[in-house]
PDB file of C-alpha atoms in Angstrom:
ATOM      1  CA  MET G   9      -0.270  -0.099   0.140  1.00 34.00           C
ATOM      2  CA  ILE G  10       1.495   3.240  -0.807  1.00 37.00           C
ATOM      3  CA  LEU G  11       0.867   5.840   2.439  1.00 40.00           C
ATOM      4  CA  ARG G  12       0.526   9.254   1.706  1.00 42.00           C
ATOM      5  CA  GLY G  13       0.630  12.506   4.142  1.00 47.00           C
ATOM      6  CA  LEU G  14       3.731  12.731   7.079  1.00 48.00           C
ATOM      7  CA  ALA G  15       1.182  11.403   9.513  1.00 44.00           C
ATOM      8  CA  SER G  16       1.771   8.093   7.999  1.00 42.00           C
ATOM      9  CA  MET G  17       5.352   8.063   8.095  1.00 44.00           C
ATOM     10  CA  PHE G  18       5.365   8.631  11.648  1.00 44.00           C
ATOM     11  CA  ILE G  19       3.198   6.368  13.014  1.00 36.00           C
ATOM     12  CA  LEU G  20       5.472   3.462  10.632  1.00 38.00           C
ATOM     13  CA  ALA G  21       8.673   5.184  12.181  1.00 41.00           C
ATOM     14  CA  ALA G  22       8.467   3.113  14.962  1.00 36.00           C
ATOM     15  CA  SER G  23       8.907   0.108  13.349  1.00 33.00           C
ATOM     16  CA  ALA G  24      11.250   1.086  11.015  1.00 38.00           C
ATOM     17  CA  LEU G  25      13.803   3.232  13.246  1.00 41.00           C
ATOM     18  CA  PRO G  26      15.929   2.242  15.943  1.00 38.00           C
ATOM     19  CA  ALA G  27      15.608   3.752  19.565  1.00 43.00           C
ATOM     20  CA  MET G  28      17.230   7.671  19.311  1.00 43.00           C
ATOM     21  CA  ALA G  29      20.547   6.311  22.106  1.00 44.00           C
ATOM     22  CA  GLU G  30      21.942   9.510  21.339  1.00 66.00           C
ATOM     23  CA  GLU G  31      21.164  13.046  20.584  1.00 81.00           C
ATOM     24  CA  PRO G  32      22.058  14.247  16.576  1.00 89.00           C
ATOM     25  CA  PRO G  33      24.135  16.986  16.162  1.00 95.00           C
ATOM     26  CA  LEU G  34      22.236  20.468  16.043  1.00 96.00           C
ATOM     27  CA  TRP G  35      23.441  21.237  11.520  1.00 97.00           C
ATOM     28  CA  LYS G  36      21.968  18.190  10.703  1.00 97.00           C
ATOM     29  CA  LEU G  37      18.506  18.928  12.824  1.00 97.00           C
ATOM     30  CA  VAL G  38      18.454  22.689  11.840  1.00 98.00           C
ATOM     31  CA  ALA G  39      18.490  20.886   8.139  1.00 97.00           C
ATOM     32  CA  GLN G  40      15.703  18.370   9.196  1.00 96.00           C
ATOM     33  CA  SER G  41      13.768  21.364   9.849  1.00 96.00           C
ATOM     34  CA  ASP G  42      11.109  23.652   8.131  1.00 95.00           C
ATOM     35  CA  VAL G  43      10.583  25.948  10.912  1.00 95.00           C
ATOM     36  CA  ILE G  44      12.640  26.987  13.725  1.00 97.00           C
ATOM     37  CA  VAL G  45      10.771  28.548  16.801  1.00 97.00           C
ATOM     38  CA  LEU G  46      10.599  30.138  20.132  1.00 96.00           C
ATOM     39  CA  ALA G  47       7.512  29.480  21.824  1.00 95.00           C
ATOM     40  CA  SER G  48       5.128  28.170  24.325  1.00 95.00           C
ATOM     41  CA  VAL G  49       3.038  24.819  23.678  1.00 92.00           C
ATOM     42  CA  ASP G  50      -0.222  24.154  25.432  1.00 88.00           C
ATOM     43  CA  THR G  51      -0.297  20.916  26.381  1.00 87.00           C
ATOM     44  CA  PRO G  52      -3.893  19.386  26.910  1.00 83.00           C
ATOM     45  CA  ALA G  53      -3.872  17.570  30.631  1.00 81.00           C
ATOM     46  CA  VAL G  54      -4.662  14.476  29.493  1.00 82.00           C
ATOM     47  CA  PRO G  55      -4.432  13.722  25.538  1.00 85.00           C
ATOM     48  CA  PRO G  56      -6.472  11.402  23.990  1.00 87.00           C
ATOM     49  CA  PRO G  57      -4.432   7.743  24.041  1.00 86.00           C
ATOM     50  CA  GLY G  58      -2.737   6.619  20.621  1.00 88.00           C
ATOM     51  CA  ALA G  59      -4.048   9.661  18.417  1.00 91.00           C
ATOM     52  CA  TYR G  60      -2.451  13.039  16.949  1.00 92.00           C
ATOM     53  CA  VAL G  61      -3.371  16.203  18.917  1.00 92.00           C
ATOM     54  CA  SER G  62      -3.051  20.063  17.654  1.00 93.00           C
ATOM     55  CA  LEU G  63      -0.905  21.829  19.980  1.00 94.00           C
ATOM     56  CA  PRO G  64      -1.661  25.067  20.155  1.00 93.00           C
ATOM     57  CA  LEU G  65       2.292  27.147  19.942  1.00 94.00           C
ATOM     58  CA  ARG G  66       1.796  30.682  21.305  1.00 93.00           C
ATOM     59  CA  ASP G  67       4.606  34.115  22.421  1.00 93.00           C
ATOM     60  CA  VAL G  68       6.411  32.665  18.968  1.00 95.00           C
ATOM     61  CA  ALA G  69       9.539  34.249  17.118  1.00 95.00           C
ATOM     62  CA  ALA G  70      10.850  32.746  14.303  1.00 95.00           C
ATOM     63  CA  LEU G  71      14.260  31.605  13.884  1.00 97.00           C
ATOM     64  CA  LYS G  72      14.059  29.981  10.356  1.00 97.00           C
ATOM     65  CA  GLY G  73      10.878  29.835   8.065  1.00 93.00           C
ATOM     66  CA  GLU G  74       7.763  30.750   8.550  1.00 89.00           C
ATOM     67  CA  THR G  75       4.405  30.131  10.272  1.00 88.00           C
ATOM     68  CA  SER G  76       0.962  31.282  10.213  1.00 86.00           C
ATOM     69  CA  ALA G  77      -1.045  34.210  12.493  1.00 85.00           C
ATOM     70  CA  ARG G  78      -1.949  30.545  14.600  1.00 88.00           C
ATOM     71  CA  PRO G  79      -0.038  28.390  14.723  1.00 93.00           C
ATOM     72  CA  GLU G  80      -0.447  24.312  15.767  1.00 94.00           C
ATOM     73  CA  LEU G  81       1.902  21.927  17.058  1.00 94.00           C
ATOM     74  CA  GLN G  82       1.207  17.964  15.482  1.00 94.00           C
ATOM     75  CA  TRP G  83       1.984  16.205  17.998  1.00 94.00           C
ATOM     76  CA  TYR G  84       0.627  11.764  18.218  1.00 93.00           C
ATOM     77  CA  SER G  85       0.101  11.300  22.135  1.00 91.00           C
ATOM     78  CA  ALA G  86       1.883   7.773  22.463  1.00 90.00           C
ATOM     79  CA  PRO G  87       4.593   6.850  23.426  1.00 89.00           C
ATOM     80  CA  ARG G  88       7.418   7.364  20.948  1.00 89.00           C
ATOM     81  CA  THR G  89      11.482   7.147  21.256  1.00 89.00           C
ATOM     82  CA  TYR G  90      11.031   9.349  18.046  1.00 89.00           C
ATOM     83  CA  MET G  91       9.193  12.416  19.331  1.00 90.00           C
ATOM     84  CA  PRO G  92       9.202  14.656  22.591  1.00 93.00           C
ATOM     85  CA  SER G  93       7.301  13.151  24.901  1.00 92.00           C
ATOM     86  CA  LEU G  94       3.936  13.648  27.158  1.00 91.00           C
ATOM     87  CA  GLU G  95       6.592  14.361  30.404  1.00 91.00           C
ATOM     88  CA  GLN G  96       8.767  16.584  27.777  1.00 92.00           C
ATOM     89  CA  LEU G  97       5.657  19.257  27.125  1.00 92.00           C
ATOM     90  CA  ARG G  98       5.053  19.344  30.584  1.00 91.00           C
ATOM     91  CA  ALA G  99       8.070  19.691  32.503  1.00 91.00           C
ATOM     92  CA  ALA G 100       8.634  23.256  30.150  1.00 90.00           C
ATOM     93  CA  ASP G 101       5.177  24.048  32.045  1.00 80.00           C
ATOM     94  CA  GLY G 102       4.084  26.788  29.564  1.00 78.00           C
ATOM     95  CA  SER G 103       7.539  28.294  29.141  1.00 91.00           C
ATOM     96  CA  ARG G 104       9.054  28.855  25.959  1.00 94.00           C
ATOM     97  CA  SER G 105      11.191  26.535  24.387  1.00 96.00           C
ATOM     98  CA  LEU G 106      12.987  25.518  21.047  1.00 97.00           C
ATOM     99  CA  VAL G 107      10.439  23.815  19.077  1.00 97.00           C
ATOM    100  CA  PHE G 108      12.088  22.441  15.456  1.00 97.00           C
ATOM    101  CA  ALA G 109       9.773  21.478  13.140  1.00 96.00           C
ATOM    102  CA  LEU G 110       8.945  20.788   9.958  1.00 92.00           C
ATOM    103  CA  ARG G 111       5.940  21.132   7.555  1.00 89.00           C
ATOM    104  CA  SER G 112       3.592  18.212   5.493  1.00 85.00           C
ATOM    105  CA  GLU G 113      -0.232  19.123   3.550  1.00 82.00           C
ATOM    106  CA  GLY G 114      -0.062  22.349   5.668  1.00 84.00           C
ATOM    107  CA  ARG G 115       0.280  21.069   9.566  1.00 90.00           C
ATOM    108  CA  LEU G 116       3.657  21.030  11.451  1.00 93.00           C
ATOM    109  CA  TYR G 117       4.768  18.170  12.998  1.00 94.00           C
ATOM    110  CA  PHE G 118       8.405  18.145  14.966  1.00 95.00           C
ATOM    111  CA  ALA G 119      11.747  17.247  12.827  1.00 95.00           C
ATOM    112  CA  GLY G 120      13.755  14.665  12.837  1.00 91.00           C
ATOM    113  CA  TYR G 121      12.921  12.002  14.633  1.00 90.00           C
ATOM    114  CA  THR G 122      13.736  13.086  17.684  1.00 93.00           C
ATOM    115  CA  PRO G 123      13.011  13.921  21.256  1.00 95.00           C
ATOM    116  CA  THR G 124      15.128  16.494  21.581  1.00 95.00           C
ATOM    117  CA  ALA G 125      13.567  18.760  18.690  1.00 96.00           C
ATOM    118  CA  PHE G 126      11.955  20.058  21.025  1.00 96.00           C
ATOM    119  CA  ARG G 127      14.343  21.754  24.450  1.00 95.00           C
ATOM    120  CA  PRO G 128      14.310  24.809  27.202  1.00 93.00           C
ATOM    121  CA  ALA G 129      15.670  28.264  24.814  1.00 95.00           C
ATOM    122  CA  ASP G 130      18.947  28.767  27.409  1.00 94.00           C
ATOM    123  CA  ALA G 131      20.285  32.263  25.899  1.00 96.00           C
ATOM    124  CA  GLU G 132      23.413  29.494  24.287  1.00 96.00           C
ATOM    125  CA  SER G 133      20.949  27.451  22.632  1.00 96.00           C
ATOM    126  CA  VAL G 134      18.982  29.757  21.035  1.00 97.00           C
ATOM    127  CA  ALA G 135      22.576  32.080  20.424  1.00 98.00           C
ATOM    128  CA  ALA G 136      23.656  28.603  18.568  1.00 97.00           C
ATOM    129  CA  VAL G 137      20.042  28.076  16.125  1.00 98.00           C
ATOM    130  CA  GLU G 138      20.798  30.947  15.504  1.00 98.00           C
ATOM    131  CA  THR G 139      24.024  30.908  14.287  1.00 98.00           C
ATOM    132  CA  GLU G 140      23.400  27.308  12.546  1.00 98.00           C
ATOM    133  CA  VAL G 141      20.736  29.134  10.708  1.00 98.00           C
ATOM    134  CA  LEU G 142      22.463  31.041   9.159  1.00 98.00           C
ATOM    135  CA  ARG G 143      25.797  29.156   8.389  1.00 98.00           C
ATOM    136  CA  GLN G 144      23.362  27.066   6.289  1.00 98.00           C
ATOM    137  CA  ALA G 145      21.266  29.882   4.828  1.00 98.00           C
ATOM    138  CA  GLY G 146      25.435  30.744   3.594  1.00 98.00           C
ATOM    139  CA  VAL G 147      25.727  27.435   2.459  1.00 97.00           C
ATOM    140  CA  LEU G 148      22.086  27.212   0.104  1.00 98.00           C
ATOM    141  CA  ALA G 149      23.759  31.293  -1.440  1.00 97.00           C
ATOM    142  CA  ARG G 150      26.593  29.572  -2.341  1.00 96.00           C
ATOM    143  CA  TRP G 151      25.489  26.630  -4.242  1.00 96.00           C
ATOM    144  CA  ARG G 152      26.821  25.878  -7.459  1.00 95.00           C
ATOM    145  CA  ARG G 153      26.440  22.164  -9.288  1.00 96.00           C
ATOM    146  CA  ASP G 154      29.625  20.624  -9.376  1.00 97.00           C
ATOM    147  CA  THR G 155      29.757  17.923 -12.197  1.00 97.00           C
ATOM    148  CA  SER G 156      32.982  16.498 -10.936  1.00 97.00           C
ATOM    149  CA  VAL G 157      31.927  14.386  -8.632  1.00 97.00           C
ATOM    150  CA  PRO G 158      32.173  10.682  -8.916  1.00 96.00           C
ATOM    151  CA  HIS G 159      29.253   8.727 -10.933  1.00 98.00           C
ATOM    152  CA  TYR G 160      27.593  12.262 -12.156  1.00 98.00           C
ATOM    153  CA  ALA G 161      27.846  10.718 -15.770  1.00 98.00           C
ATOM    154  CA  GLU G 162      27.033   7.415 -14.731  1.00 98.00           C
ATOM    155  CA  VAL G 163      23.941   9.325 -12.673  1.00 98.00           C
ATOM    156  CA  GLN G 164      22.656  11.638 -15.179  1.00 98.00           C
ATOM    157  CA  ALA G 165      21.995   8.996 -18.024  1.00 98.00           C
ATOM    158  CA  ILE G 166      19.771   6.667 -15.460  1.00 98.00           C
ATOM    159  CA  ILE G 167      18.027  10.166 -14.680  1.00 98.00           C
ATOM    160  CA  GLU G 168      17.898  10.670 -18.808  1.00 98.00           C
ATOM    161  CA  ALA G 169      16.869   6.508 -19.112  1.00 97.00           C
ATOM    162  CA  ILE G 170      14.181   6.911 -16.792  1.00 97.00           C
ATOM    163  CA  ILE G 171      12.235  10.093 -18.439  1.00 96.00           C
ATOM    164  CA  ALA G 172      12.092   8.545 -21.972  1.00 96.00           C
ATOM    165  CA  LEU G 173      10.712   6.125 -21.013  1.00 94.00           C
ATOM    166  CA  PRO G 174       7.033   5.475 -21.769  1.00 90.00           C
ATOM    167  CA  PRO G 175       4.608   4.587 -19.051  1.00 79.00           C
ATOM    168  CA  ALA G 176       3.780   0.890 -18.695  1.00 71.00           C
ATOM    169  CA  SER G 177       1.368  -1.108 -19.974  1.00 71.00           C
ATOM    170  CA  GLY G 178      -0.854  -3.689 -17.567  1.00 67.00           C
ATOM    171  CA  ASP G 179       1.223  -6.411 -19.207  1.00 64.00           C
ATOM    172  CA  GLU G 180       3.864  -5.020 -18.153  1.00 63.00           C
ATOM    173  CA  ARG G 181       3.027  -3.912 -14.835  1.00 62.00           C
ATOM    174  CA  ARG G 182       1.833  -7.651 -13.963  1.00 58.00           C
ATOM    175  CA  SER G 183       4.604  -9.593 -15.045  1.00 57.00           C
ATOM    176  CA  GLY G 184       6.620  -7.959 -12.843  1.00 54.00           C
ATOM    177  CA  PRO G 185       9.326  -5.176 -12.244  1.00 69.00           C
ATOM    178  CA  SER G 186       8.624  -2.280 -14.671  1.00 88.00           C
ATOM    179  CA  ARG G 187      11.592  -0.564 -16.758  1.00 92.00           C
ATOM    180  CA  GLN G 188      11.674   1.635 -14.472  1.00 94.00           C
ATOM    181  CA  GLN G 189      11.705   0.113 -11.556  1.00 94.00           C
ATOM    182  CA  HIS G 190      15.321  -1.593 -13.034  1.00 94.00           C
ATOM    183  CA  LEU G 191      16.507   1.720 -13.562  1.00 96.00           C
ATOM    184  CA  PHE G 192      16.575   3.138 -10.186  1.00 97.00           C
ATOM    185  CA  ASP G 193      17.835  -0.398  -8.505  1.00 96.00           C
ATOM    186  CA  ARG G 194      20.218   0.767 -11.221  1.00 97.00           C
ATOM    187  CA  LEU G 195      20.982   4.179  -8.628  1.00 97.00           C
ATOM    188  CA  ILE G 196      20.996   2.638  -5.832  1.00 97.00           C
ATOM    189  CA  ALA G 197      23.579   0.016  -7.620  1.00 97.00           C
ATOM    190  CA  LEU G 198      26.037   2.529  -7.787  1.00 97.00           C
ATOM    191  CA  GLY G 199      26.630   2.654  -3.468  1.00 97.00           C
ATOM    192  CA  PRO G 200      26.449   6.220  -1.051  1.00 97.00           C
ATOM    193  CA  ALA G 201      29.767   6.871  -3.706  1.00 97.00           C
ATOM    194  CA  ALA G 202      26.785   8.191  -5.967  1.00 98.00           C
ATOM    195  CA  VAL G 203      25.421   9.831  -3.210  1.00 98.00           C
ATOM    196  CA  PRO G 204      27.641  13.350  -4.079  1.00 98.00           C
ATOM    197  CA  ALA G 205      26.001  12.635  -8.092  1.00 98.00           C
ATOM    198  CA  ILE G 206      22.621  12.190  -7.292  1.00 98.00           C
ATOM    199  CA  ILE G 207      22.462  15.660  -4.363  1.00 98.00           C
ATOM    200  CA  GLU G 208      24.192  17.788  -7.714  1.00 98.00           C
ATOM    201  CA  GLN G 209      21.335  16.268  -9.708  1.00 98.00           C
ATOM    202  CA  MET G 210      18.146  15.491  -7.955  1.00 98.00           C
ATOM    203  CA  ASP G 211      16.586  19.273  -8.301  1.00 97.00           C
ATOM    204  CA  ASP G 212      14.770  17.610 -11.354  1.00 97.00           C
ATOM    205  CA  ARG G 213      11.109  18.222 -11.290  1.00 96.00           C
ATOM    206  CA  ARG G 214      10.200  16.190 -14.034  1.00 97.00           C
ATOM    207  CA  ARG G 215       7.225  13.906 -13.733  1.00 96.00           C
ATOM    208  CA  LEU G 216       8.155   9.920 -13.637  1.00 96.00           C
ATOM    209  CA  PRO G 217       6.838   7.636 -16.453  1.00 94.00           C
ATOM    210  CA  GLU G 218       5.399   6.141 -13.322  1.00 93.00           C
ATOM    211  CA  PRO G 219       4.386   6.667 -10.345  1.00 94.00           C
ATOM    212  CA  GLN G 220       5.700   3.491  -7.749  1.00 93.00           C
ATOM    213  CA  ILE G 221       8.913   2.291  -7.065  1.00 95.00           C
ATOM    214  CA  SER G 222      10.189   0.247  -4.983  1.00 94.00           C
ATOM    215  CA  PHE G 223      13.263  -1.028  -2.186  1.00 93.00           C
ATOM    216  CA  VAL G 224      14.249  -3.763   0.092  1.00 89.00           C
ATOM    217  CA  ASN G 225      13.875  -2.301   3.862  1.00 82.00           C
ATOM    218  CA  ASP G 226      17.199  -3.275   5.245  1.00 76.00           C
ATOM    219  CA  ALA G 227      16.561  -1.096   8.695  1.00 68.00           C
ATOM    220  CA  PRO G 228      17.456  -3.772  11.378  1.00 62.00           C
ATOM    221  CA  ASN G 229      13.818  -3.759  12.888  1.00 63.00           C
ATOM    222  CA  ALA G 230      11.787  -3.383   9.473  1.00 58.00           C
ATOM    223  CA  PHE G 231       8.397  -4.537   9.749  1.00 62.00           C
ATOM    224  CA  GLU G 232       7.614  -5.265   6.359  1.00 69.00           C
ATOM    225  CA  GLY G 233      10.172  -6.840   3.269  1.00 81.00           C
ATOM    226  CA  ILE G 234       9.566  -4.054   0.826  1.00 87.00           C
ATOM    227  CA  ARG G 235       9.813   0.092   0.526  1.00 89.00           C
ATOM    228  CA  HIS G 236       6.952   0.762  -0.860  1.00 92.00           C
ATOM    229  CA  TYR G 237       6.380   5.269  -2.974  1.00 94.00           C
ATOM    230  CA  GLY G 238       4.744   7.107  -5.048  1.00 95.00           C
ATOM    231  CA  PRO G 239       6.023   9.835  -6.166  1.00 96.00           C
ATOM    232  CA  ASP G 240       4.921  12.300  -8.796  1.00 96.00           C
ATOM    233  CA  VAL G 241       8.314  13.668  -9.464  1.00 97.00           C
ATOM    234  CA  MET G 242      12.146  12.921  -9.810  1.00 98.00           C
ATOM    235  CA  THR G 243      13.261  14.889  -6.944  1.00 98.00           C
ATOM    236  CA  GLU G 244      10.230  13.311  -4.876  1.00 97.00           C
ATOM    237  CA  ALA G 245      11.934   9.899  -6.730  1.00 97.00           C
ATOM    238  CA  LEU G 246      16.321  10.569  -5.863  1.00 98.00           C
ATOM    239  CA  ALA G 247      15.383  11.601  -2.232  1.00 97.00           C
ATOM    240  CA  ALA G 248      13.976   8.203  -1.393  1.00 97.00           C
ATOM    241  CA  VAL G 249      17.265   6.908  -3.102  1.00 97.00           C
ATOM    242  CA  LEU G 250      18.909   9.158  -1.301  1.00 97.00           C
ATOM    243  CA  ASN G 251      16.830   7.879   1.991  1.00 95.00           C
ATOM    244  CA  GLN G 252      17.802   4.242   0.866  1.00 95.00           C
ATOM    245  CA  LEU G 253      21.604   4.835  -0.004  1.00 96.00           C
ATOM    246  CA  THR G 254      22.151   6.818   3.637  1.00 95.00           C
ATOM    247  CA  ASN G 255      19.438   5.879   5.758  1.00 92.00           C
ATOM    248  CA  GLU G 256      18.834   9.529   6.019  1.00 94.00           C
ATOM    249  CA  ASP G 257      16.270  11.812   5.918  1.00 92.00           C
ATOM    250  CA  PHE G 258      15.984  16.097   4.598  1.00 94.00           C
ATOM    251  CA  GLY G 259      11.921  15.677   4.007  1.00 88.00           C
ATOM    252  CA  SER G 260       9.627  13.033   3.396  1.00 85.00           C
ATOM    253  CA  ILE G 261       8.085  14.026  -0.424  1.00 92.00           C
ATOM    254  CA  TYR G 262       8.737  10.405  -1.720  1.00 92.00           C
ATOM    255  CA  ASN G 263       4.862   9.780  -2.184  1.00 93.00           C
ATOM    256  CA  GLY G 264       3.727  13.494  -2.908  1.00 90.00           C
ATOM    257  CA  SER G 265       4.731  15.966  -2.215  1.00 91.00           C
ATOM    258  CA  THR G 266       4.152  20.327  -2.762  1.00 92.00           C
ATOM    259  CA  PRO G 267       6.968  22.988  -5.227  1.00 93.00           C
ATOM    260  CA  ALA G 268       7.559  24.378  -1.135  1.00 91.00           C
ATOM    261  CA  GLU G 269       7.676  21.009   0.049  1.00 92.00           C
ATOM    262  CA  ARG G 270      10.195  19.613  -2.214  1.00 94.00           C
ATOM    263  CA  GLN G 271      12.645  22.734  -2.512  1.00 95.00           C
ATOM    264  CA  ALA G 272      13.183  22.302   1.093  1.00 95.00           C
ATOM    265  CA  ALA G 273      13.830  18.551   0.344  1.00 96.00           C
ATOM    266  CA  VAL G 274      16.056  19.216  -1.706  1.00 97.00           C
ATOM    267  CA  GLN G 275      17.803  22.331   0.554  1.00 97.00           C
ATOM    268  CA  GLY G 276      18.289  19.250   2.977  1.00 97.00           C
ATOM    269  CA  TRP G 277      20.277  17.734   1.500  1.00 98.00           C
ATOM    270  CA  ARG G 278      22.012  20.153  -0.086  1.00 98.00           C
ATOM    271  CA  VAL G 279      23.567  20.870   3.616  1.00 98.00           C
ATOM    272  CA  TYR G 280      24.002  17.512   3.794  1.00 98.00           C
ATOM    273  CA  LEU G 281      26.819  17.497   1.200  1.00 97.00           C
ATOM    274  CA  ASP G 282      28.333  20.431   2.235  1.00 96.00           C
ATOM    275  CA  HIS G 283      28.626  18.076   5.777  1.00 95.00           C
ATOM    276  CA  LEU G 284      30.196  14.941   4.069  1.00 92.00           C
ATOM    277  CA  ARG G 285      32.732  17.878   2.322  1.00 91.00           C
ATOM    278  CA  ASN G 286      33.600  19.372   5.426  1.00 87.00           C
ATOM    279  CA  ASP G 287      34.584  15.841   7.119  1.00 78.00           C
ATOM    280  CA  ASP G 288      35.919  14.684   3.726  1.00 72.00           C
ATOM    281  CA  ALA G 289      38.376  17.695   4.012  1.00 68.00           C
ATOM    282  CA  ALA G 290      39.029  17.395   8.261  1.00 58.00           C
TER     283      ALA G 290
END
């Protein structure tokens, strides 16, 4: 079954993600966030069990992105290792906190699959976030495509071959994996060494011949053997390929998304590539 919407992605993520053993680095959480705010969060006294709850945000000051006049955050009330707990929210006791969020289908959700997406807003933490937001804005402003990275020509050839395919017939779909799927499998077979080349070329909004791809789910505690996605355009499909190759996520756009969500995902992956390059240079 192809799932659309971030809420479904988060509910299923408990079976695909390891328990959070350590706090993710700040650069990654900032890159994964569409919106970062200082805000007070209204927590319900008795939230309904196992359901998404809208948490109003008050006294909002944006550090990254924009919010509506009366923003609300979608929070899943059942305990999950990958998002803030009820105890965390209550401990804030209405004081202003740092909230890292991403936007999907017009709604805000905690970003990064981590409970540290909600944290105390002490002066040092706020200053660190502001500095990192500015640094990443500079990385994106200076971005220029690099065609010299390994596997660039191979990735380009596979992308163009996919776009040139005619839609598969009913008989082809029933007979097994399509030609489009085989080409995406070739991308996966290039391995992590091709990640920079894929990121360099992922800002590609051309529509896919078929809005479906599948990859082997190799997560240690996976609840299903195959991951099925329904991307509409190449950007969304390449984001799924990158997730498969790196186990990183900079926007769950794999099952269709808005232009703004695609752009945010592309920017997140570009920051990730900048981080890889800095690590290599160190």
